[in-house]
Short mmCIF file of C-alpha atoms and ligand atoms in Angstrom, two decimals:
data_model
loop_
_atom_site.label_atom_id
_atom_site.label_comp_id
_atom_site.label_asym_id
_atom_site.label_seq_id
_atom_site.Cartn_x
_atom_site.Cartn_y
_atom_site.Cartn_z
CA MET A 253 -18.45 12.79 -14.66
CA THR A 254 -16.86 15.68 -12.81
CA ILE A 255 -13.31 16.48 -13.61
CA ASN A 256 -11.94 15.73 -10.15
CA GLN A 257 -13.30 12.20 -10.26
CA LEU A 258 -11.55 11.02 -13.38
CA THR A 259 -9.84 7.67 -13.61
CA ILE A 260 -6.49 7.47 -15.39
CA HIS A 261 -8.08 6.02 -18.52
CA GLU A 262 -10.78 8.71 -18.58
CA ALA A 263 -8.22 11.49 -18.05
CA HIS A 264 -6.01 9.99 -20.74
CA ARG A 265 -8.86 10.07 -23.23
CA LEU A 266 -9.57 13.74 -22.51
CA LEU A 267 -5.89 14.69 -22.59
CA LYS A 268 -5.13 12.80 -25.77
CA SER A 269 -8.10 14.30 -27.62
CA LYS A 270 -7.06 17.71 -26.23
CA GLN A 271 -10.44 18.29 -24.57
CA VAL A 272 -8.49 19.24 -21.48
CA SER A 273 -4.84 20.15 -20.94
CA SER A 274 -2.68 18.71 -18.21
CA VAL A 275 -2.22 22.18 -16.75
CA GLU A 276 -6.02 22.60 -16.52
CA LEU A 277 -6.40 19.15 -15.01
CA THR A 278 -3.61 19.72 -12.51
CA LYS A 279 -5.14 23.03 -11.43
CA VAL A 280 -8.46 21.28 -10.76
CA TYR A 281 -6.73 18.76 -8.51
CA LEU A 282 -4.68 21.41 -6.70
CA GLU A 283 -7.91 23.29 -6.07
CA ARG A 284 -9.57 20.13 -4.78
CA ILE A 285 -6.60 19.54 -2.46
CA HIS A 286 -6.91 23.09 -1.19
CA GLN A 287 -10.61 22.53 -0.56
CA VAL A 288 -10.67 19.17 1.25
CA GLU A 289 -7.18 18.88 2.74
CA PRO A 290 -8.06 20.73 5.98
CA LYS A 291 -10.46 17.85 6.68
CA VAL A 292 -8.69 14.82 5.18
CA CYS A 293 -5.01 15.67 5.94
CA ALA A 294 -3.58 13.18 3.45
CA PHE A 295 -0.63 15.27 2.20
CA VAL A 296 2.68 15.90 3.92
CA THR A 297 3.78 18.10 1.03
CA VAL A 298 1.83 19.56 -1.89
CA THR A 299 4.24 20.13 -4.76
CA ASP A 300 2.13 22.68 -6.63
CA GLU A 301 4.92 24.51 -8.45
CA LEU A 302 6.62 21.33 -9.58
CA ALA A 303 3.26 19.86 -10.62
CA LEU A 304 2.42 22.82 -12.82
CA ARG A 305 5.88 22.70 -14.41
CA GLN A 306 5.51 18.98 -15.08
CA ALA A 307 1.99 19.52 -16.42
CA GLN A 308 3.29 22.09 -18.88
CA LYS A 309 5.93 19.66 -20.05
CA ALA A 310 3.28 16.94 -20.35
CA ASP A 311 1.20 19.24 -22.54
CA GLU A 312 4.22 19.69 -24.81
CA LEU A 313 4.64 15.91 -25.02
CA ILE A 314 0.95 15.50 -25.83
CA ALA A 315 1.18 18.21 -28.51
CA SER A 316 4.07 16.34 -30.09
CA GLY A 317 2.04 13.12 -30.07
CA ASP A 318 4.26 11.39 -27.49
CA VAL A 319 1.51 10.18 -25.14
CA ASN A 320 1.67 7.45 -22.53
CA PRO A 321 -1.46 6.53 -20.51
CA LEU A 322 0.07 8.37 -17.52
CA THR A 323 1.23 11.48 -19.38
CA GLY A 324 -0.20 14.58 -17.75
CA VAL A 325 -1.99 12.59 -15.02
CA PRO A 326 -1.69 13.75 -11.37
CA ALA A 327 0.06 11.26 -9.07
CA LEU A 328 0.70 11.21 -5.33
CA ILE A 329 3.73 9.45 -3.84
CA LYS A 330 3.88 7.95 -0.34
CA ASP A 331 6.42 9.90 1.66
CA ASN A 332 8.83 6.99 2.06
CA MET A 333 9.87 7.05 -1.61
CA CYS A 334 12.76 9.32 -2.46
CA THR A 335 11.94 12.31 -4.64
CA LYS A 336 14.84 14.38 -5.86
CA GLY A 337 14.63 17.90 -4.45
CA ILE A 338 11.37 17.16 -2.61
CA ARG A 339 11.26 16.54 1.12
CA THR A 340 10.88 12.83 1.95
CA THR A 341 9.94 12.55 5.63
CA CYS A 342 8.58 9.02 6.22
CA SER A 343 6.26 11.06 8.47
CA SER A 344 9.04 11.02 11.06
CA LYS A 345 10.74 13.79 13.00
CA MET A 346 13.96 11.99 12.10
CA LEU A 347 13.61 12.89 8.42
CA GLU A 348 11.41 15.97 8.71
CA ASN A 349 13.85 18.09 6.70
CA LEU A 350 15.44 15.46 4.49
CA VAL A 351 15.60 16.38 0.81
CA PRO A 352 16.94 13.41 -1.19
CA PRO A 353 19.43 14.04 -3.99
CA TYR A 354 17.92 11.28 -6.15
CA ASP A 355 14.61 9.72 -7.24
CA ALA A 356 13.40 6.23 -6.32
CA THR A 357 13.18 4.00 -9.41
CA VAL A 358 9.37 4.10 -9.32
CA VAL A 359 9.43 7.90 -9.27
CA GLU A 360 11.93 7.96 -12.11
CA LYS A 361 9.61 5.67 -14.06
CA LEU A 362 6.54 7.83 -13.42
CA ASN A 363 8.51 10.90 -14.47
CA GLY A 364 9.58 9.01 -17.57
CA CYS A 365 5.89 8.48 -18.42
CA GLY A 366 5.22 12.20 -18.03
CA ALA A 367 3.06 11.82 -14.91
CA VAL A 368 2.51 14.93 -12.78
CA ILE A 369 3.65 14.59 -9.17
CA ILE A 370 1.35 16.68 -7.03
CA GLY A 371 2.66 15.74 -3.61
CA LYS A 372 3.86 13.34 -0.95
CA ALA A 373 1.42 11.34 1.13
CA ASN A 374 1.14 11.03 4.89
CA MET A 375 1.83 7.61 6.44
CA ASP A 376 2.54 5.86 9.70
CA GLU A 377 6.09 6.73 10.76
CA PHE A 378 8.50 4.57 8.73
CA ALA A 379 5.41 2.60 7.55
CA MET A 380 4.87 1.05 10.98
CA GLY A 381 1.17 1.03 11.68
CA SER A 382 -2.31 0.35 10.40
CA SER A 383 -4.11 3.66 10.84
CA THR A 384 -1.74 6.52 9.88
CA GLU A 385 -2.06 7.67 13.50
CA ASN A 386 1.63 6.84 14.02
CA SER A 387 2.56 9.71 11.71
CA ALA A 388 4.73 12.09 13.76
CA LEU A 389 3.16 14.97 11.81
CA PHE A 390 -0.64 14.54 12.02
CA PRO A 391 -3.23 11.79 11.51
CA THR A 392 -5.12 11.37 8.23
CA HIS A 393 -8.92 11.09 8.24
CA ASN A 394 -11.05 8.63 6.31
CA PRO A 395 -13.01 10.53 3.62
CA TRP A 396 -16.00 8.21 4.17
CA ASP A 397 -16.23 9.24 7.82
CA LEU A 398 -13.81 11.85 9.07
CA SER A 399 -13.94 10.50 12.62
CA ARG A 400 -12.42 7.23 11.40
CA VAL A 401 -8.96 6.11 10.31
CA PRO A 402 -8.10 5.64 6.63
CA GLY A 403 -6.05 2.55 7.46
CA GLY A 404 -2.30 2.43 7.19
CA SER A 405 0.43 2.74 6.72
CA SER A 406 -0.36 4.13 3.23
CA GLY A 407 -3.38 5.97 4.67
CA GLY A 408 -2.54 9.28 3.01
CA SER A 409 -2.28 7.64 -0.41
CA ALA A 410 -5.61 5.78 -0.06
CA ALA A 411 -7.53 8.71 1.47
CA ALA A 412 -6.34 11.11 -1.23
CA VAL A 413 -7.46 8.78 -4.05
CA ALA A 414 -10.86 8.29 -2.38
CA ALA A 415 -11.25 12.03 -1.75
CA GLY A 416 -10.52 12.93 -5.38
CA GLU A 417 -7.32 14.83 -4.46
CA THR A 418 -5.26 12.82 -6.94
CA ILE A 419 -6.03 10.45 -9.80
CA PHE A 420 -3.76 7.75 -8.41
CA ALA A 421 -1.14 7.15 -5.75
CA LEU A 422 1.77 4.88 -4.91
CA GLY A 423 1.97 3.08 -1.59
CA SER A 424 4.24 0.51 0.01
CA ASP A 425 3.17 -2.75 1.62
CA THR A 426 5.20 -4.65 4.21
CA GLY A 427 2.33 -6.43 5.92
CA GLY A 428 -0.78 -4.93 4.36
CA SER A 429 -0.08 -1.23 4.07
CA ILE A 430 -1.43 -0.88 0.53
CA ARG A 431 -4.33 -3.34 0.76
CA GLN A 432 -5.71 -2.49 4.20
CA PRO A 433 -6.03 1.28 3.55
CA ALA A 434 -7.36 0.51 0.05
CA GLY A 435 -10.07 -1.61 1.70
CA PHE A 436 -10.80 1.06 4.32
CA CYS A 437 -11.14 3.82 1.70
CA SER A 438 -12.91 1.78 -1.03
CA VAL A 439 -10.18 2.02 -3.64
CA VAL A 440 -8.12 -0.60 -5.49
CA GLY A 441 -4.72 -1.47 -3.96
CA LEU A 442 -2.22 -3.99 -5.31
CA LYS A 443 0.79 -5.45 -3.54
CA PRO A 444 2.83 -6.99 -6.34
CA THR A 445 4.95 -10.16 -6.00
CA TYR A 446 8.15 -9.55 -4.01
CA GLY A 447 10.76 -8.55 -6.59
CA ARG A 448 8.32 -7.37 -9.26
CA VAL A 449 8.70 -3.63 -8.52
CA SER A 450 12.06 -2.09 -7.65
CA ARG A 451 12.58 -1.00 -4.04
CA TYR A 452 15.49 1.27 -4.95
CA GLY A 453 14.86 4.59 -3.24
CA LEU A 454 12.14 3.23 -0.95
CA VAL A 455 13.19 3.95 2.65
CA ALA A 456 13.61 0.45 4.07
CA PHE A 457 11.35 -0.86 6.82
CA ALA A 458 11.61 -4.67 6.56
CA SER A 459 13.53 -5.37 3.38
CA SER A 460 12.42 -8.99 2.83
CA LEU A 461 8.75 -7.93 3.00
CA ASP A 462 8.56 -4.38 1.53
CA GLN A 463 7.01 -3.92 -1.90
CA ILE A 464 5.70 -0.83 -3.74
CA GLY A 465 2.35 -0.85 -5.54
CA PRO A 466 -0.51 1.25 -6.95
CA LEU A 467 -3.61 2.68 -5.24
CA THR A 468 -6.22 3.56 -7.86
CA GLN A 469 -9.92 4.09 -8.42
CA ASP A 470 -10.44 1.02 -10.55
CA VAL A 471 -8.76 -2.14 -11.81
CA THR A 472 -7.90 -0.78 -15.27
CA ASP A 473 -5.98 2.05 -13.62
CA CYS A 474 -4.22 -0.46 -11.40
CA ALA A 475 -2.99 -2.34 -14.48
CA LEU A 476 -1.87 0.92 -16.12
CA VAL A 477 0.20 1.97 -13.09
CA LEU A 478 1.67 -1.51 -12.72
CA ASN A 479 2.71 -1.36 -16.38
CA ALA A 480 4.59 1.83 -15.58
CA ILE A 481 6.39 0.74 -12.39
CA ALA A 482 7.03 -3.02 -12.75
CA GLY A 483 10.21 -4.52 -14.12
CA TYR A 484 13.81 -5.40 -13.46
CA ASP A 485 16.14 -2.86 -11.86
CA SER A 486 19.84 -3.61 -11.47
CA ARG A 487 19.95 -1.24 -8.49
CA ASP A 488 17.73 -3.54 -6.40
CA SER A 489 19.36 -6.93 -5.87
CA THR A 490 15.98 -8.55 -5.12
CA SER A 491 14.44 -7.28 -8.35
CA VAL A 492 13.48 -10.17 -10.61
CA PRO A 493 14.98 -10.16 -14.11
CA SER A 494 11.95 -11.51 -15.95
CA PRO A 495 9.97 -9.56 -18.55
CA THR A 496 6.68 -7.92 -17.56
CA PRO A 497 3.56 -8.40 -19.65
CA ASP A 498 1.14 -5.65 -20.64
CA TYR A 499 -1.14 -5.94 -17.61
CA THR A 500 -4.13 -4.40 -19.42
CA ARG A 501 -4.29 -7.39 -21.81
CA CYS A 502 -5.76 -9.67 -19.13
CA LEU A 503 -8.72 -7.40 -18.40
CA THR A 504 -11.47 -9.59 -19.79
CA ALA A 505 -14.59 -10.36 -17.82
CA ASP A 506 -14.43 -14.10 -18.42
CA LEU A 507 -13.75 -16.29 -15.40
CA ASN A 508 -14.62 -19.66 -16.91
CA GLY A 509 -12.19 -22.34 -15.85
CA LEU A 510 -10.69 -20.33 -12.99
CA ARG A 511 -10.42 -22.16 -9.69
CA ILE A 512 -10.87 -20.14 -6.51
CA GLY A 513 -10.30 -21.31 -2.94
CA VAL A 514 -11.72 -19.74 0.21
CA PRO A 515 -9.40 -20.38 3.18
CA ARG A 516 -11.47 -20.73 6.32
CA GLU A 517 -8.73 -19.45 8.66
CA TYR A 518 -9.17 -15.95 7.22
CA PHE A 519 -12.71 -15.73 8.47
CA VAL A 520 -11.30 -15.17 11.92
CA GLU A 521 -12.99 -15.10 15.27
CA GLY A 522 -14.05 -11.62 16.22
CA MET A 523 -14.57 -10.69 12.62
CA GLN A 524 -17.41 -8.27 11.91
CA ALA A 525 -20.48 -10.17 10.65
CA GLU A 526 -21.20 -7.63 7.87
CA VAL A 527 -17.68 -8.09 6.49
CA GLU A 528 -18.06 -11.87 6.36
CA THR A 529 -21.44 -11.56 4.65
CA ALA A 530 -20.19 -9.04 2.09
CA ILE A 531 -17.18 -11.17 1.13
CA LYS A 532 -19.25 -14.34 0.84
CA THR A 533 -21.75 -12.48 -1.34
CA ALA A 534 -18.87 -11.26 -3.51
CA ILE A 535 -17.55 -14.82 -3.88
CA ASN A 536 -21.02 -15.97 -4.93
CA LYS A 537 -20.88 -13.31 -7.61
CA LEU A 538 -17.55 -14.71 -8.88
CA GLU A 539 -19.15 -18.15 -9.01
CA GLU A 540 -22.00 -16.70 -11.08
CA LEU A 541 -19.39 -15.20 -13.40
CA GLY A 542 -18.02 -18.65 -14.15
CA ALA A 543 -15.32 -19.31 -11.53
CA GLY A 544 -15.22 -22.67 -9.75
CA VAL A 545 -15.24 -22.05 -6.00
CA GLU A 546 -14.17 -24.39 -3.22
CA TRP A 547 -15.51 -22.97 0.03
CA GLU A 548 -13.75 -25.08 2.63
CA VAL A 549 -10.02 -24.74 2.03
CA SER A 550 -7.69 -24.92 5.01
CA LEU A 551 -4.31 -23.21 5.49
CA PRO A 552 -3.60 -24.36 9.04
CA HIS A 553 -0.42 -22.31 9.62
CA THR A 554 -2.24 -19.01 9.04
CA PRO A 555 -2.69 -18.24 12.76
CA TYR A 556 1.11 -18.15 13.21
CA ALA A 557 1.62 -15.47 10.57
CA LEU A 558 1.04 -12.58 12.97
CA ALA A 559 3.67 -13.83 15.42
CA VAL A 560 6.13 -14.58 12.62
CA TYR A 561 5.63 -11.12 11.14
CA TYR A 562 6.16 -9.39 14.47
CA ILE A 563 9.52 -11.15 14.89
CA ILE A 564 10.81 -10.79 11.33
CA ALA A 565 9.61 -7.25 10.53
CA PRO A 566 10.96 -5.65 13.74
CA SER A 567 14.23 -7.59 13.41
CA GLU A 568 14.82 -6.24 9.94
CA ALA A 569 13.59 -2.80 11.01
CA SER A 570 16.01 -2.67 13.92
CA ALA A 571 18.89 -3.29 11.52
CA ASN A 572 17.56 -0.88 8.85
CA LEU A 573 16.93 1.93 11.33
CA ALA A 574 20.40 1.70 12.88
CA ARG A 575 21.55 4.14 10.19
CA TYR A 576 19.73 7.07 11.84
CA ASP A 577 22.52 8.17 14.15
CA GLY A 578 22.43 11.93 13.70
CA VAL A 579 25.66 11.87 11.71
CA LYS A 580 24.86 10.81 8.17
CA TYR A 581 21.52 12.49 7.57
CA GLY A 582 18.29 13.53 9.19
CA PHE A 583 17.67 14.94 12.66
CA SER A 584 20.80 15.48 14.73
CA TYR A 585 20.80 16.31 18.42
CA GLN A 586 23.79 18.45 19.32
CA ALA A 587 25.62 17.41 22.48
CA ASP A 588 29.17 17.45 23.78
CA SER A 589 29.60 13.70 23.88
CA MET A 590 29.11 11.46 20.87
CA TRP A 591 27.11 8.94 22.90
CA GLU A 592 24.73 11.54 24.23
CA ALA A 593 24.23 12.94 20.72
CA LEU A 594 23.47 9.49 19.37
CA GLU A 595 21.11 8.59 22.19
CA LYS A 596 19.18 11.85 22.12
CA THR A 597 18.97 11.85 18.32
CA ARG A 598 17.17 8.53 18.50
CA GLN A 599 15.19 9.44 21.62
CA TYR A 600 13.71 12.59 20.08
CA GLY A 601 13.81 11.58 16.42
CA PHE A 602 11.76 8.37 16.65
CA GLY A 603 8.17 7.98 17.85
CA ALA A 604 6.88 5.38 20.32
CA GLU A 605 5.91 2.69 17.79
CA VAL A 606 9.24 2.88 15.98
CA LYS A 607 11.08 2.53 19.30
CA ARG A 608 8.87 -0.43 20.22
CA ARG A 609 9.80 -2.17 16.95
CA ILE A 610 13.53 -1.45 17.40
CA MET A 611 13.41 -2.91 20.90
CA LEU A 612 11.47 -6.00 19.78
CA GLY A 613 13.86 -6.52 16.89
CA THR A 614 17.12 -6.08 18.78
CA TYR A 615 15.81 -8.44 21.44
CA ALA A 616 14.84 -11.12 18.92
CA LEU A 617 18.23 -10.85 17.22
CA SER A 618 20.37 -10.82 20.35
CA ALA A 619 22.70 -13.71 21.16
CA GLY A 620 20.85 -16.32 23.16
CA TYR A 621 17.43 -15.38 21.73
CA TYR A 622 18.26 -15.51 18.03
CA ASP A 623 17.60 -19.26 17.70
CA ALA A 624 14.49 -19.18 19.83
CA TYR A 625 12.84 -16.27 18.04
CA TYR A 626 14.34 -15.15 14.76
CA LEU A 627 15.43 -18.54 13.47
CA LYS A 628 12.18 -20.16 14.59
CA ALA A 629 10.19 -17.43 12.86
CA GLN A 630 12.14 -18.01 9.64
CA LYS A 631 11.32 -21.73 9.81
CA VAL A 632 7.63 -21.06 10.28
CA ARG A 633 7.86 -18.58 7.42
CA THR A 634 8.99 -21.46 5.20
CA LEU A 635 6.05 -23.58 6.34
CA ILE A 636 3.61 -20.78 5.56
CA ARG A 637 5.11 -20.37 2.09
CA GLN A 638 4.98 -24.11 1.43
CA GLU A 639 1.35 -24.23 2.47
CA PHE A 640 0.52 -21.52 -0.08
CA ASP A 641 2.53 -23.38 -2.76
CA GLN A 642 0.43 -26.48 -2.14
CA ALA A 643 -2.82 -24.51 -2.27
CA PHE A 644 -1.78 -22.99 -5.60
CA GLU A 645 -1.33 -26.44 -7.11
CA LYS A 646 -5.10 -26.66 -6.85
CA PHE A 647 -6.27 -23.04 -7.14
CA ASP A 648 -5.56 -20.03 -9.34
CA ALA A 649 -6.46 -17.64 -6.54
CA LEU A 650 -7.54 -17.49 -2.91
CA ILE A 651 -10.13 -15.05 -1.67
CA THR A 652 -10.41 -13.50 1.79
CA PRO A 653 -11.55 -10.27 3.40
CA THR A 654 -8.87 -7.57 3.36
CA SER A 655 -9.53 -6.70 7.00
CA PRO A 656 -11.70 -8.26 9.70
CA THR A 657 -13.58 -4.98 10.30
CA VAL A 658 -14.63 -1.76 8.65
CA PRO A 659 -12.51 1.35 9.44
CA PHE A 660 -12.29 1.99 13.18
CA LYS A 661 -12.47 5.31 15.02
CA LEU A 662 -9.43 7.55 15.32
CA GLY A 663 -7.95 6.98 18.77
CA GLU A 664 -9.74 3.66 19.27
CA LYS A 665 -6.64 1.45 19.07
CA VAL A 666 -3.70 3.79 19.61
CA ASP A 667 -3.11 2.63 23.16
CA ASP A 668 -3.48 -1.05 22.36
CA PRO A 669 -0.75 -2.14 19.92
CA LEU A 670 -1.94 -5.74 19.84
CA GLN A 671 -5.45 -4.73 18.70
CA MET A 672 -3.81 -2.53 16.07
CA TYR A 673 -1.59 -5.42 14.90
CA LEU A 674 -4.68 -7.66 14.60
CA SER A 675 -6.21 -5.41 11.97
CA ASP A 676 -3.64 -6.89 9.55
CA VAL A 677 -4.24 -10.60 10.19
CA CYS A 678 -5.58 -11.17 6.70
CA THR A 679 -2.81 -9.31 4.87
CA LEU A 680 0.41 -10.22 6.75
CA PRO A 681 0.72 -13.85 5.56
CA ILE A 682 0.93 -12.69 1.95
CA ASN A 683 4.10 -10.65 2.56
CA ILE A 684 5.60 -13.50 4.56
CA ALA A 685 5.19 -15.71 1.50
CA GLY A 686 6.17 -12.97 -1.00
CA LEU A 687 2.91 -13.35 -2.96
CA PRO A 688 0.89 -10.80 -4.94
CA ALA A 689 -2.53 -9.73 -3.63
CA ILE A 690 -5.08 -7.08 -4.52
CA SER A 691 -7.80 -5.42 -2.47
CA ILE A 692 -10.88 -4.22 -4.31
CA PRO A 693 -14.09 -2.51 -3.14
CA ALA A 694 -16.67 -5.18 -2.23
CA GLY A 695 -19.42 -3.44 -0.33
CA PHE A 696 -20.32 -1.21 2.59
CA ALA A 697 -21.60 -1.68 6.13
CA GLU A 698 -23.48 1.38 7.35
CA GLY A 699 -21.70 3.55 4.83
CA LEU A 700 -18.22 2.24 5.66
CA PRO A 701 -16.14 0.42 3.03
CA ILE A 702 -15.38 -3.31 2.92
CA GLY A 703 -12.45 -4.66 0.89
CA MET A 704 -12.03 -8.09 -0.71
CA GLN A 705 -8.54 -9.55 -1.01
CA ILE A 706 -7.55 -11.77 -3.95
CA ILE A 707 -4.27 -13.64 -3.45
CA GLY A 708 -2.27 -15.34 -6.21
CA LYS A 709 0.86 -17.39 -6.78
CA PRO A 710 4.13 -15.53 -7.45
CA PHE A 711 3.97 -13.40 -10.62
CA SER A 712 0.28 -14.10 -11.23
CA GLU A 713 -0.71 -10.41 -11.13
CA GLU A 714 -2.58 -10.94 -14.40
CA THR A 715 -4.85 -13.55 -12.84
CA LEU A 716 -5.61 -11.24 -9.90
CA LEU A 717 -6.37 -8.32 -12.19
CA LYS A 718 -8.60 -10.50 -14.34
CA ILE A 719 -10.69 -11.67 -11.39
CA ALA A 720 -10.80 -8.15 -9.94
CA TYR A 721 -11.86 -6.72 -13.29
CA ALA A 722 -14.63 -9.27 -13.81
CA TYR A 723 -16.01 -8.50 -10.33
CA GLU A 724 -15.75 -4.77 -10.92
CA GLN A 725 -17.65 -5.04 -14.21
CA ALA A 726 -20.47 -6.85 -12.43
CA THR A 727 -20.75 -4.44 -9.48
CA ASP A 728 -20.66 -0.70 -8.90
CA TRP A 729 -18.99 -0.33 -5.49
CA HIS A 730 -15.96 1.31 -7.09
CA LYS A 731 -18.13 4.05 -8.57
CA ARG A 732 -19.32 5.33 -5.21
CA ARG A 733 -17.60 8.42 -3.88
CA PRO A 734 -17.58 9.80 -0.35
CA ALA A 735 -19.31 13.11 0.39
CA ILE A 736 -16.71 14.81 2.52
CA GLU A 737 -18.37 16.60 5.42
N1 LIG B 885 0.52 -2.67 9.87
C1 LIG B 885 1.69 -3.46 9.68
C2 LIG B 885 2.80 -2.94 10.55
O1 LIG B 885 2.53 -2.12 11.33
C3 LIG B 885 2.09 -3.44 8.24
C4 LIG B 885 2.71 -2.16 7.84
C5 LIG B 885 3.12 -2.11 6.42
O2 LIG B 885 2.67 -2.91 5.59
N2 LIG B 885 4.04 -1.22 6.14
O3 LIG B 885 3.91 -3.35 10.49
#
C-alpha cells in the first residue's frame, strides 16, 4: 500500500491511530498532483494553502478525539459547486473569475466532517458533455491512456481519483456525468436518487435532472461519502425530507434473495463486443453470489430516452443560463449599448456546445413548438418512469453497461455531437426517471476500463451499494491502478 493510493477507510485508520497526520497525508497528495497534473490535467484550481490549513485543523480535531471517517481526508470538488472564497468556474469563460461568497451545502457538509479540500475539478463547460473536451480551459486526459478521454462531464473528478491525486471527489450527474467518467476511469461513481443530496450551491444545468454524488476508489468509500452528503436541506425545495440510513450498514456480501433484471434494450446496437461480454460475465458472477437473475427483461421505451433528454435538458438549461447577462456576475463585455453588451457577453462567454443547448432549448420552448416538443417529451418522460416502476415491482435492481464502449480518443467525437450524445444512452434514462444508479469497475478491454451500472428504485441506494459491494469483494478490478506514462 503506497500512501497516495489510500482509500478513505484506509486513510481513516492511519489518521485515527496517528500513524500519519493529515498534514503529512495532504502533502503527499499535493506532491502527487504536482507530479502527474501536467499529464492528466484534472484540476482547474489546486487549493494547496487552504488544504494545508484545513489539514492542520483536522489534526487538531483528531488529537481531541473528534474523528469522522472523512476527517483529514483529501477531497476534490467538481468546479460547478460553490466554494466560498475559491474560484468556481464551471470550466467556462463566463465564470472564469467568479469567487462565490458562500459554500454549496455538500461543501459545507464536507467541511463539517473535517475533510481537506485540495482543489476544484475540470469538467465540460456547465456540465454539458461526455468527454471533458468541452471545458473552455483545457481537456482532461484519461490516466489509463493519456490519448483518451476520461469521460464527462465530471472527467476531472474521475481522472483525479484514478490517478491518485485525491482520495475521493464529488461530481454531478444530469444524464450520466458521474457514472460515465467513473466507468471510463475504473472508479466507483454513484448518482443518488433525485432529492437525496442537496443541490443548493450547485450551478444549475437542468434542474429536474441534476444530482450530486461521490466518485471513489471502492464501494465502502462511496457509502462513507454518501453518509456525509445525503439528507434534507431546507434551501433546496426538491430535497426530500426523509431520514438517511447509515449507508455502510448494508455492506454485506450476501445477495441471496435479491432479484436482478437485465434489460435487453441497454445492450444496444453498435455496442463494443468486449463491453457486452464483460458485463454478462459480471452478471454471471452476481448469480454465483446468490442473486436471482432474469436475463430477458424488456423496457421498450428506452430508445426514446435520448430524444427526451435532449429536449428537456436543453430547455431547462436555456432558462437556467439566461442569468448570465454580464450584469449580475461573471464575464461582462463592455459596450456602449446594453444590447450589444448582453449579446457579446454571451457570444464570447459561452462555448459552442453551451450555445447549441441554449438554441435547442429556446426553440423547444417557443410558442408554437412547446406542445410538439417540450410537452411531448414530458409525456414520454412519464412513460419511461412508469416502465421503471413496473420493472421494480419484480426486481430489486437492473443491471446494464455504464457505456456502450471503452474510453474513446481525444478529438474523436468533438465534431460529431450526436456520436458524443450516444455515449450516454445507458445513463440518461435513469436521470429522466429520477432513480439512483451506481457504476463500478467490471473489467478491461485491452487495458481500458469497463463500467457496470446497477440501477435501483427511488431511495434504494442501500440495495445498490450491497450488490456493488458483493461484486467488489469477489473481484479485484477496483484494485488495479493506472501507470501514468
Ligand atoms: N453528457 C450528457 C450531456 O451532455 C450528460 C451530462 C451530465 O450528466 N451533466 O448533457
